[in-house]
Amino acid sequence: MTTEYLEDLDLSTEAGKNGIERAGEIIRRGGLVVFPTETVFGLGGNALDPEAATKIYRAKERPSDNPLIIHIADPSEASLYTETSDLFERLSKRFMPGPLTVVLPAKPIIPKTVTAGLPTVAVRCPSHPIAHALIACAGVPIAAPSANLSGSPSPTTFRHVREDLDGRVDMILGGECEIGVESTIVRLDSSDTLTLLRPGGITPEQLGEFARVELSDAVLNKLKEGETVQSPGMKYKHYAPKTPLYLLRGGREDRQRFLAGQGGRFAVLAYTEEIPSLSVHPSSPVVFDLGSENDPAQQLHRLFYLLREADKSGCERIYAALPSTAGLSLALYNRMIRAAAYQIVSVN
Ligand code: TXA
Ligand code: MG
């Protein structure tokens, strides 16, 4: 398949508007379009068309028991496809459009291929102007997983999308992903309780203003053998670079000492503040700037991008500090322990 590219899409120009028109047309006739969202790039198809969903699974080589999120242009459309509730209304008023996905009982109009046979469907209303324009123009909800090949880190740049999906989709639209990791996913359990299935740009602290928040086990821990998953995506090896990643538990000085003792060619995803000391390091590691130590939003924004770049650096291993689990850092922690296949090294 030949893939059409629109890397610099400007919605204020005639060319930009025509591009969105063509992309919307591709979705309507059952094709696949990759588009930027405020979280990561999505690999989209018509959510009401079971064939389109099948094409999505095939394009990213994803197991078809892992359901897709449907993307809508306005939160009010959620009631067309799901059974909404008061708690959904309150959450959507505050967080939509934005990086929140809510799992709700699905209406029969949603094909089983999209929900992977579950009675529920995940709904999200992205805030990215290109995502919004595309969904509105297509006139149908868009089913879209992250636009990576299954197992690799979600793409946050046009170039990374191309590396994975060139020739596998009809069109790729470029743009910026401000947040850099996938949306926060919640399941609504009652009128005042929800379960956090996947942490993201909306924190448990923010959600706590609306309901009691339970953390799904899979957020912080590896699933035990045979344990049932609440969000099927949690059971797959995820976000992983090909190069082994190790997370270091300990303070900055402990990390420095540990790294000084390492041989061979290795990479470090380092906090900005640590970089000066690493550059005079005896073992001269390849250093990537993860962002300021006190700026988890910046670290989230760079994480997936850097995991892919570190993979290309020809290093044997990658090291990074184990993040905290407070606030936005919970999303970092959740992605990093998976990327590291749960390999944590205590260095203190
Ligand atoms: O930010 C995002 O959410 C991005 C952009 C493109 O919107 N999308 C995304 O999709 O991350 P994906 O498919 O890579 O991750 C969706 C996750 C999977 O872990 C899946 O198992 C879970 O959502 N999920 C989907 N439907 C579900 C359901 N009905 N119940 C529980 N989990 C569900
Ligand atoms: Mg994904």
mmCIF file of C-alpha atoms and ligand atoms in Angstrom:
data_model
loop_
_atom_site.group_PDB
_atom_site.id
_atom_site.type_symbol
_atom_site.label_atom_id
_atom_site.label_comp_id
_atom_site.label_asym_id
_atom_site.label_seq_id
_atom_site.Cartn_x
_atom_site.Cartn_y
_atom_site.Cartn_z
ATOM 1 C CA MET A 1 0.000 0.000 0.000
ATOM 2 C CA THR A 2 1.298 3.522 -0.758
ATOM 3 C CA THR A 3 1.047 5.856 2.191
ATOM 4 C CA GLU A 4 0.195 9.525 1.612
ATOM 5 C CA TYR A 5 1.938 11.983 3.967
ATOM 6 C CA LEU A 6 0.883 15.387 5.213
ATOM 7 C CA GLU A 7 3.630 16.283 7.643
ATOM 8 C CA ASP A 8 3.039 20.015 8.054
ATOM 9 C CA LEU A 9 -0.686 20.301 8.209
ATOM 10 C CA ASP A 10 -1.923 23.861 8.771
ATOM 11 C CA LEU A 11 -5.660 23.891 9.411
ATOM 12 C CA SER A 12 -5.897 27.614 8.665
ATOM 13 C CA THR A 13 -4.916 27.106 5.003
ATOM 14 C CA GLU A 14 -6.919 25.807 2.052
ATOM 15 C CA ALA A 15 -4.355 23.015 1.564
ATOM 16 C CA GLY A 16 -4.736 22.000 5.221
ATOM 17 C CA LYS A 17 -8.528 21.936 4.974
ATOM 18 C CA ASN A 18 -8.329 19.856 1.792
ATOM 19 C CA GLY A 19 -5.973 17.449 3.540
ATOM 20 C CA ILE A 20 -8.450 16.916 6.378
ATOM 21 C CA GLU A 21 -11.257 16.449 3.818
ATOM 22 C CA ARG A 22 -9.256 13.718 2.082
ATOM 23 C CA ALA A 23 -8.399 12.069 5.403
ATOM 24 C CA GLY A 24 -12.068 12.127 6.484
ATOM 25 C CA GLU A 25 -13.031 10.552 3.155
ATOM 26 C CA ILE A 26 -10.458 7.767 3.666
ATOM 27 C CA ILE A 27 -11.967 7.010 7.110
ATOM 28 C CA ARG A 28 -15.522 6.982 5.717
ATOM 29 C CA ARG A 29 -14.630 4.514 2.981
ATOM 30 C CA GLY A 30 -12.987 2.117 5.443
ATOM 31 C CA GLY A 31 -9.300 3.139 5.183
ATOM 32 C CA LEU A 32 -6.708 3.945 7.847
ATOM 33 C CA VAL A 33 -5.355 7.387 8.795
ATOM 34 C CA VAL A 34 -2.667 8.091 11.403
ATOM 35 C CA PHE A 35 -3.261 11.398 13.191
ATOM 36 C CA PRO A 36 -1.652 13.349 16.046
ATOM 37 C CA THR A 37 -3.430 13.719 19.381
ATOM 38 C CA GLU A 38 -2.359 15.609 22.504
ATOM 39 C CA THR A 39 -1.158 12.273 23.986
ATOM 40 C CA VAL A 40 0.450 10.152 21.222
ATOM 41 C CA PHE A 41 -0.302 9.458 17.540
ATOM 42 C CA GLY A 42 -3.389 7.329 16.833
ATOM 43 C CA LEU A 43 -3.941 4.764 14.069
ATOM 44 C CA GLY A 44 -7.542 5.500 13.107
ATOM 45 C CA GLY A 45 -10.373 3.809 11.259
ATOM 46 C CA ASN A 46 -14.193 4.031 11.244
ATOM 47 C CA ALA A 47 -15.286 2.717 14.672
ATOM 48 C CA LEU A 48 -18.648 1.598 13.269
ATOM 49 C CA ASP A 49 -17.042 -0.582 10.585
ATOM 50 C CA PRO A 50 -15.847 -4.026 11.747
ATOM 51 C CA GLU A 51 -13.638 -4.392 8.631
ATOM 52 C CA ALA A 52 -11.811 -1.163 9.463
ATOM 53 C CA ALA A 53 -11.157 -2.459 12.985
ATOM 54 C CA THR A 54 -9.744 -5.676 11.544
ATOM 55 C CA LYS A 55 -7.434 -3.610 9.326
ATOM 56 C CA ILE A 56 -6.207 -1.672 12.386
ATOM 57 C CA TYR A 57 -5.266 -4.858 14.260
ATOM 58 C CA ARG A 58 -3.477 -6.158 11.182
ATOM 59 C CA ALA A 59 -1.583 -2.909 10.449
ATOM 60 C CA LYS A 60 -0.049 -2.769 13.922
ATOM 61 C CA GLU A 61 0.198 -6.535 14.387
ATOM 62 C CA ARG A 62 -1.908 -6.292 17.500
ATOM 63 C CA PRO A 63 -3.627 -9.295 19.098
ATOM 64 C CA SER A 64 -7.345 -8.908 18.399
ATOM 65 C CA ASP A 65 -8.294 -9.550 22.049
ATOM 66 C CA ASN A 66 -7.000 -6.090 22.981
ATOM 67 C CA PRO A 67 -9.868 -3.618 22.445
ATOM 68 C CA LEU A 68 -9.728 -0.184 20.799
ATOM 69 C CA ILE A 69 -10.607 3.277 22.115
ATOM 70 C CA ILE A 70 -13.263 5.161 20.150
ATOM 71 C CA HIS A 71 -12.568 8.859 19.588
ATOM 72 C CA ILE A 72 -15.433 11.332 19.385
ATOM 73 C CA ALA A 73 -15.540 15.020 18.423
ATOM 74 C CA ASP A 74 -17.693 16.118 21.364
ATOM 75 C CA PRO A 75 -18.412 14.472 24.755
ATOM 76 C CA SER A 76 -22.163 14.703 24.083
ATOM 77 C CA GLU A 77 -21.714 12.029 21.365
ATOM 78 C CA ALA A 78 -20.730 9.449 24.006
ATOM 79 C CA SER A 79 -24.414 8.690 24.629
ATOM 80 C CA LEU A 80 -24.842 7.567 20.990
ATOM 81 C CA TYR A 81 -22.418 4.691 21.521
ATOM 82 C CA THR A 82 -22.464 3.993 25.280
ATOM 83 C CA GLU A 83 -24.603 4.081 28.418
ATOM 84 C CA THR A 84 -23.357 7.226 30.133
ATOM 85 C CA SER A 85 -23.959 8.219 33.760
ATOM 86 C CA ASP A 86 -23.962 11.260 36.051
ATOM 87 C CA LEU A 87 -20.346 10.610 36.988
ATOM 88 C CA PHE A 88 -19.426 10.472 33.298
ATOM 89 C CA GLU A 89 -21.173 13.820 32.746
ATOM 90 C CA ARG A 90 -19.241 15.428 35.602
ATOM 91 C CA LEU A 91 -15.897 14.000 34.465
ATOM 92 C CA SER A 92 -16.482 14.929 30.851
ATOM 93 C CA LYS A 93 -17.414 18.493 31.761
ATOM 94 C CA ARG A 94 -14.103 18.904 33.555
ATOM 95 C CA PHE A 95 -11.656 16.811 31.496
ATOM 96 C CA MET A 96 -13.025 16.577 27.934
ATOM 97 C CA PRO A 97 -11.765 17.381 25.408
ATOM 98 C CA GLY A 98 -8.484 16.112 26.871
ATOM 99 C CA PRO A 99 -6.372 13.095 27.795
ATOM 100 C CA LEU A 100 -9.051 11.100 29.650
ATOM 101 C CA THR A 101 -10.583 7.829 28.400
ATOM 102 C CA VAL A 102 -13.668 6.422 30.098
ATOM 103 C CA VAL A 103 -14.766 2.768 29.861
ATOM 104 C CA LEU A 104 -18.577 2.544 29.651
ATOM 105 C CA PRO A 105 -21.177 -0.121 28.743
ATOM 106 C CA ALA A 106 -21.246 -0.319 24.918
ATOM 107 C CA LYS A 107 -24.391 0.077 22.812
ATOM 108 C CA PRO A 108 -24.960 -2.598 20.127
ATOM 109 C CA ILE A 109 -23.933 -0.179 17.331
ATOM 110 C CA ILE A 110 -20.283 -0.694 18.367
ATOM 111 C CA PRO A 111 -18.869 -3.752 16.532
ATOM 112 C CA LYS A 112 -17.483 -6.630 18.591
ATOM 113 C CA THR A 113 -14.188 -6.345 16.736
ATOM 114 C CA VAL A 114 -13.718 -2.895 18.316
ATOM 115 C CA THR A 115 -14.507 -4.029 21.885
ATOM 116 C CA ALA A 116 -12.739 -7.391 21.443
ATOM 117 C CA GLY A 117 -16.003 -8.966 22.575
ATOM 118 C CA LEU A 118 -16.222 -7.044 25.886
ATOM 119 C CA PRO A 119 -19.581 -5.556 26.938
ATOM 120 C CA THR A 120 -17.825 -2.202 27.453
ATOM 121 C CA VAL A 121 -16.122 0.307 25.170
ATOM 122 C CA ALA A 122 -13.486 2.958 25.931
ATOM 123 C CA VAL A 123 -14.379 6.514 24.833
ATOM 124 C CA ARG A 124 -12.128 9.524 24.458
ATOM 125 C CA CYS A 125 -12.564 13.059 23.117
ATOM 126 C CA PRO A 126 -9.130 14.373 22.119
ATOM 127 C CA SER A 127 -8.283 18.074 22.397
ATOM 128 C CA HIS A 128 -5.712 18.166 19.587
ATOM 129 C CA PRO A 129 -7.097 20.444 16.820
ATOM 130 C CA ILE A 130 -6.087 18.039 14.020
ATOM 131 C CA ALA A 131 -7.643 15.038 15.787
ATOM 132 C CA HIS A 132 -10.783 17.060 16.427
ATOM 133 C CA ALA A 133 -11.005 18.302 12.828
ATOM 134 C CA LEU A 134 -10.515 14.784 11.465
ATOM 135 C CA ILE A 135 -13.212 13.179 13.645
ATOM 136 C CA ALA A 136 -15.664 15.999 12.897
ATOM 137 C CA CYS A 137 -14.954 15.784 9.161
ATOM 138 C CA ALA A 138 -15.198 11.981 9.041
ATOM 139 C CA GLY A 139 -18.647 12.201 10.639
ATOM 140 C CA VAL A 140 -18.140 8.867 12.419
ATOM 141 C CA PRO A 141 -16.356 7.958 15.659
ATOM 142 C CA ILE A 142 -12.747 6.911 15.030
ATOM 143 C CA ALA A 143 -11.339 3.755 16.611
ATOM 144 C CA ALA A 144 -7.645 4.349 17.256
ATOM 145 C CA PRO A 145 -4.959 2.566 19.202
ATOM 146 C CA SER A 146 -1.526 4.177 19.489
ATOM 147 C CA ALA A 147 0.173 4.262 16.064
ATOM 148 C CA ASN A 148 3.089 1.943 16.868
ATOM 149 C CA LEU A 149 3.753 -1.633 15.918
ATOM 150 C CA SER A 150 2.465 -3.729 18.806
ATOM 151 C CA GLY A 151 5.009 -3.887 21.650
ATOM 152 C CA SER A 152 7.122 -0.842 20.787
ATOM 153 C CA PRO A 153 6.820 2.574 22.454
ATOM 154 C CA SER A 154 3.924 4.736 21.254
ATOM 155 C CA PRO A 155 5.086 7.276 18.647
ATOM 156 C CA THR A 156 5.094 10.964 19.500
ATOM 157 C CA THR A 157 6.673 12.286 16.281
ATOM 158 C CA PHE A 158 5.863 11.970 12.580
ATOM 159 C CA ARG A 159 9.251 10.317 11.963
ATOM 160 C CA HIS A 160 8.636 7.593 14.552
ATOM 161 C CA VAL A 161 5.207 6.865 13.058
ATOM 162 C CA ARG A 162 6.785 6.447 9.635
ATOM 163 C CA GLU A 163 9.403 4.066 10.968
ATOM 164 C CA ASP A 164 6.630 1.738 12.169
ATOM 165 C CA LEU A 165 3.734 2.174 9.751
ATOM 166 C CA ASP A 166 5.038 3.276 6.363
ATOM 167 C CA GLY A 167 3.174 1.241 3.700
ATOM 168 C CA ARG A 168 0.679 -0.131 6.253
ATOM 169 C CA VAL A 169 -1.812 2.775 6.324
ATOM 170 C CA ASP A 170 -3.443 5.039 3.713
ATOM 171 C CA MET A 171 -2.377 8.378 5.180
ATOM 172 C CA ILE A 172 -0.222 9.886 7.928
ATOM 173 C CA LEU A 173 -0.939 13.367 9.294
ATOM 174 C CA GLY A 174 1.846 15.166 11.184
ATOM 175 C CA GLY A 175 1.635 17.300 14.318
ATOM 176 C CA GLU A 176 2.808 17.747 17.902
ATOM 177 C CA CYS A 177 1.931 15.480 20.835
ATOM 178 C CA GLU A 178 2.067 17.745 23.845
ATOM 179 C CA ILE A 179 1.746 15.128 26.599
ATOM 180 C CA GLY A 180 3.782 12.295 25.111
ATOM 181 C CA VAL A 181 2.172 9.260 26.805
ATOM 182 C CA GLU A 182 -1.263 7.734 26.287
ATOM 183 C CA SER A 183 -4.433 8.949 27.980
ATOM 184 C CA THR A 184 -5.543 8.184 31.526
ATOM 185 C CA ILE A 185 -8.102 5.342 31.421
ATOM 186 C CA VAL A 186 -10.822 4.946 34.058
ATOM 187 C CA ARG A 187 -13.687 2.548 34.557
ATOM 188 C CA LEU A 188 -16.724 3.910 36.401
ATOM 189 C CA ASP A 189 -17.777 1.451 39.108
ATOM 190 C CA SER A 190 -20.626 3.336 40.794
ATOM 191 C CA SER A 191 -21.919 6.881 41.122
ATOM 192 C CA ASP A 192 -18.965 7.809 43.317
ATOM 193 C CA THR A 193 -16.170 5.264 42.657
ATOM 194 C CA LEU A 194 -13.899 4.723 39.704
ATOM 195 C CA THR A 195 -10.948 2.468 38.950
ATOM 196 C CA LEU A 196 -7.828 3.868 37.351
ATOM 197 C CA LEU A 197 -6.815 1.324 34.691
ATOM 198 C CA ARG A 198 -3.972 3.299 33.110
ATOM 199 C CA PRO A 199 -2.378 6.508 34.470
ATOM 200 C CA GLY A 200 -1.728 9.410 32.083
ATOM 201 C CA GLY A 201 -1.932 13.183 31.859
ATOM 202 C CA ILE A 202 -4.952 13.370 34.196
ATOM 203 C CA THR A 203 -3.743 12.368 37.679
ATOM 204 C CA PRO A 204 -5.527 10.341 40.399
ATOM 205 C CA GLU A 205 -5.365 13.484 42.532
ATOM 206 C CA GLN A 206 -7.381 15.401 39.894
ATOM 207 C CA LEU A 207 -9.883 12.549 39.521
ATOM 208 C CA GLY A 208 -10.208 12.379 43.315
ATOM 209 C CA GLU A 209 -12.187 15.623 43.262
ATOM 210 C CA PHE A 210 -15.003 13.752 41.506
ATOM 211 C CA ALA A 211 -14.979 10.231 42.921
ATOM 212 C CA ARG A 212 -13.158 7.769 45.109
ATOM 213 C CA VAL A 213 -10.257 6.466 43.024
ATOM 214 C CA GLU A 214 -9.111 2.844 43.191
ATOM 215 C CA LEU A 215 -5.859 1.898 41.498
ATOM 216 C CA SER A 216 -6.010 -1.207 39.351
ATOM 217 C CA ASP A 217 -3.283 -3.631 40.459
ATOM 218 C CA ALA A 218 -1.709 -3.516 37.028
ATOM 219 C CA VAL A 219 -0.888 0.208 37.383
ATOM 220 C CA LEU A 220 1.961 -0.385 39.833
ATOM 221 C CA ASN A 221 2.676 -4.086 39.596
ATOM 222 C CA LYS A 222 3.359 -6.869 37.215
ATOM 223 C CA LEU A 223 0.353 -9.130 36.779
ATOM 224 C CA LYS A 224 0.703 -12.504 38.407
ATOM 225 C CA GLU A 225 0.445 -15.632 36.302
ATOM 226 C CA GLY A 226 -3.212 -16.377 35.471
ATOM 227 C CA GLU A 227 -4.534 -13.141 37.014
ATOM 228 C CA THR A 228 -7.492 -11.607 35.158
ATOM 229 C CA VAL A 229 -6.832 -8.247 33.566
ATOM 230 C CA GLN A 230 -9.174 -5.289 33.874
ATOM 231 C CA SER A 231 -7.651 -3.570 30.873
ATOM 232 C CA PRO A 232 -6.437 -6.130 28.347
ATOM 233 C CA GLY A 233 -3.563 -3.918 27.155
ATOM 234 C CA MET A 234 -1.927 -4.307 30.573
ATOM 235 C CA LYS A 235 -1.105 -7.952 29.970
ATOM 236 C CA TYR A 236 1.132 -7.418 26.976
ATOM 237 C CA LYS A 237 4.784 -6.487 27.131
ATOM 238 C CA HIS A 238 4.510 -2.833 26.396
ATOM 239 C CA TYR A 239 6.425 0.273 25.461
ATOM 240 C CA ALA A 240 9.633 -1.722 25.429
ATOM 241 C CA PRO A 241 12.795 -0.648 23.669
ATOM 242 C CA LYS A 242 14.771 -3.533 22.155
ATOM 243 C CA THR A 243 17.775 -2.633 24.311
ATOM 244 C CA PRO A 244 17.329 -3.722 27.944
ATOM 245 C CA LEU A 245 16.373 -0.858 30.255
ATOM 246 C CA TYR A 246 17.238 -0.916 33.987
ATOM 247 C CA LEU A 247 15.655 1.415 36.538
ATOM 248 C CA LEU A 248 17.869 2.565 39.389
ATOM 249 C CA ARG A 249 16.360 2.888 42.857
ATOM 250 C CA GLY A 250 18.358 5.277 45.055
ATOM 251 C CA GLY A 251 19.434 8.903 45.377
ATOM 252 C CA ARG A 252 21.388 10.910 42.840
ATOM 253 C CA GLU A 253 24.759 10.215 44.430
ATOM 254 C CA ASP A 254 24.054 6.479 44.571
ATOM 255 C CA ARG A 255 23.159 6.520 40.888
ATOM 256 C CA GLN A 256 26.346 8.385 40.005
ATOM 257 C CA ARG A 257 28.454 5.899 41.904
ATOM 258 C CA PHE A 258 26.704 2.944 40.306
ATOM 259 C CA LEU A 259 27.074 4.360 36.794
ATOM 260 C CA ALA A 260 30.770 5.137 37.364
ATOM 261 C CA GLY A 261 31.309 1.427 37.933
ATOM 262 C CA GLN A 262 29.649 0.350 34.688
ATOM 263 C CA GLY A 263 31.628 -0.823 31.692
ATOM 264 C CA GLY A 264 30.765 -1.295 28.008
ATOM 265 C CA ARG A 265 28.686 1.058 25.917
ATOM 266 C CA PHE A 266 25.551 2.158 27.713
ATOM 267 C CA ALA A 267 23.001 4.962 27.550
ATOM 268 C CA VAL A 268 21.498 7.000 30.387
ATOM 269 C CA LEU A 269 18.132 8.765 30.347
ATOM 270 C CA ALA A 270 19.305 11.436 32.766
ATOM 271 C CA TYR A 271 17.681 14.351 34.550
ATOM 272 C CA THR A 272 18.904 17.665 33.114
ATOM 273 C CA GLU A 273 20.553 18.524 36.455
ATOM 274 C CA GLU A 274 22.664 15.335 36.330
ATOM 275 C CA ILE A 275 24.068 15.846 32.857
ATOM 276 C CA PRO A 276 27.141 17.970 33.754
ATOM 277 C CA SER A 277 28.483 15.250 36.052
ATOM 278 C CA LEU A 278 27.763 12.475 33.527
ATOM 279 C CA SER A 279 29.650 14.214 30.748
ATOM 280 C CA VAL A 280 32.917 13.982 32.712
ATOM 281 C CA HIS A 281 32.095 10.404 33.575
ATOM 282 C CA PRO A 282 34.902 7.801 33.313
ATOM 283 C CA SER A 283 32.761 5.368 31.311
ATOM 284 C CA SER A 284 31.436 8.121 28.937
ATOM 285 C CA PRO A 285 27.866 6.923 28.525
ATOM 286 C CA VAL A 286 25.552 8.129 25.751
ATOM 287 C CA VAL A 287 23.432 10.685 27.621
ATOM 288 C CA PHE A 288 19.824 11.610 26.779
ATOM 289 C CA ASP A 289 18.169 14.535 28.562
ATOM 290 C CA LEU A 290 14.921 13.251 30.089
ATOM 291 C CA GLY A 291 14.057 16.706 31.447
ATOM 292 C CA SER A 292 14.304 18.538 34.716
ATOM 293 C CA GLU A 293 14.124 16.379 37.829
ATOM 294 C CA ASN A 294 11.198 18.426 39.161
ATOM 295 C CA ASP A 295 9.271 18.539 35.901
ATOM 296 C CA PRO A 296 7.444 15.225 35.360
ATOM 297 C CA ALA A 297 5.420 16.752 32.499
ATOM 298 C CA GLN A 298 8.635 17.392 30.585
ATOM 299 C CA GLN A 299 9.887 13.873 31.350
ATOM 300 C CA LEU A 300 6.596 12.342 30.152
ATOM 301 C CA HIS A 301 6.749 14.409 26.995
ATOM 302 C CA ARG A 302 10.216 13.040 26.178
ATOM 303 C CA LEU A 303 10.079 9.466 27.481
ATOM 304 C CA PHE A 304 8.772 7.505 24.481
ATOM 305 C CA TYR A 305 10.727 9.645 22.048
ATOM 306 C CA LEU A 306 13.962 8.968 23.944
ATOM 307 C CA LEU A 307 13.324 5.238 24.384
ATOM 308 C CA ARG A 308 13.181 4.943 20.603
ATOM 309 C CA GLU A 309 16.253 7.128 20.102
ATOM 310 C CA ALA A 310 18.235 5.275 22.799
ATOM 311 C CA ASP A 311 17.416 2.068 20.967
ATOM 312 C CA LYS A 312 19.171 3.407 17.875
ATOM 313 C CA SER A 313 22.293 4.490 19.788
ATOM 314 C CA GLY A 314 23.954 1.084 19.532
ATOM 315 C CA CYS A 315 24.212 0.739 23.324
ATOM 316 C CA GLU A 316 24.005 -2.572 25.154
ATOM 317 C CA ARG A 317 21.946 -1.245 28.062
ATOM 318 C CA ILE A 318 19.939 1.797 29.061
ATOM 319 C CA TYR A 319 19.764 3.164 32.632
ATOM 320 C CA ALA A 320 17.295 5.613 34.155
ATOM 321 C CA ALA A 321 16.200 6.621 37.642
ATOM 322 C CA LEU A 322 13.098 4.912 39.025
ATOM 323 C CA PRO A 323 10.491 7.702 39.182
ATOM 324 C CA SER A 324 8.192 8.372 42.128
ATOM 325 C CA THR A 325 4.506 7.445 41.978
ATOM 326 C CA ALA A 326 3.108 10.837 43.029
ATOM 327 C CA GLY A 327 0.993 13.032 40.760
ATOM 328 C CA LEU A 328 2.020 12.991 37.098
ATOM 329 C CA SER A 329 5.021 10.793 37.919
ATOM 330 C CA LEU A 330 2.663 7.832 38.342
ATOM 331 C CA ALA A 331 2.272 7.702 34.545
ATOM 332 C CA LEU A 332 6.064 7.798 34.141
ATOM 333 C CA TYR A 333 6.497 5.040 36.705
ATOM 334 C CA ASN A 334 3.830 2.890 35.022
ATOM 335 C CA ARG A 335 5.392 3.210 31.541
ATOM 336 C CA MET A 336 8.977 2.900 32.715
ATOM 337 C CA ILE A 337 8.552 -0.299 34.747
ATOM 338 C CA ARG A 338 6.964 -1.911 31.689
ATOM 339 C CA ALA A 339 9.617 -0.590 29.323
ATOM 340 C CA ALA A 340 12.169 -2.060 31.749
ATOM 341 C CA ALA A 341 10.310 -5.388 31.925
ATOM 342 C CA TYR A 342 10.237 -4.733 35.730
ATOM 343 C CA GLN A 343 14.037 -4.786 36.076
ATOM 344 C CA ILE A 344 14.748 -2.519 39.033
ATOM 345 C CA VAL A 345 18.256 -2.260 40.518
ATOM 346 C CA SER A 346 18.711 -0.969 44.097
ATOM 347 C CA VAL A 347 21.855 1.173 44.096
ATOM 348 C CA ASN A 348 21.758 2.555 47.650
HETATM 349 O O1 TXA B 1 -3.981 8.427 24.394
HETATM 350 C C1 TXA B 1 -4.508 7.386 23.999
HETATM 351 O O2 TXA B 1 -5.359 6.781 24.670
HETATM 352 C C2 TXA B 1 -4.099 6.880 22.607
HETATM 353 C C3 TXA B 1 -4.534 7.905 21.575
HETATM 354 C C4 TXA B 1 -4.314 7.449 20.176
HETATM 355 O O3 TXA B 1 -5.874 8.257 21.797
HETATM 356 N N1 TXA B 1 -4.662 5.596 22.350
HETATM 357 C C5 TXA B 1 -4.230 4.464 22.961
HETATM 358 O O4 TXA B 1 -4.835 3.310 22.515
HETATM 359 O O5 TXA B 1 -3.357 4.471 23.807
HETATM 360 P P1 TXA B 1 -4.237 1.846 22.792
HETATM 361 O O6 TXA B 1 -5.107 0.952 22.020
HETATM 362 O O7 TXA B 1 -2.812 1.840 22.495
HETATM 363 O O8 TXA B 1 -4.519 1.618 24.307
HETATM 364 C C6 TXA B 1 -5.847 1.421 24.732
HETATM 365 C C7 TXA B 1 -5.905 0.693 26.027
HETATM 366 C C8 TXA B 1 -5.484 -0.747 25.907
HETATM 367 O O9 TXA B 1 -4.643 -1.044 27.013
HETATM 368 C C9 TXA B 1 -6.806 -1.499 26.009
HETATM 369 O O10 TXA B 1 -6.653 -2.754 26.601
HETATM 370 C C10 TXA B 1 -7.620 -0.578 26.882
HETATM 371 O O11 TXA B 1 -7.253 0.708 26.462
HETATM 372 N N2 TXA B 1 -9.057 -0.733 26.646
HETATM 373 C C11 TXA B 1 -9.730 -0.510 25.498
HETATM 374 N N3 TXA B 1 -11.034 -0.820 25.636
HETATM 375 C C12 TXA B 1 -11.197 -1.242 26.916
HETATM 376 C C13 TXA B 1 -12.310 -1.716 27.676
HETATM 377 N N4 TXA B 1 -13.517 -1.818 27.138
HETATM 378 N N5 TXA B 1 -12.101 -2.058 28.969
HETATM 379 C C14 TXA B 1 -10.863 -1.953 29.520
HETATM 380 N N6 TXA B 1 -9.768 -1.521 28.849
HETATM 381 C C15 TXA B 1 -9.935 -1.178 27.564
HETATM 382 MG MG MG B 2 -0.858 1.289 22.634
#
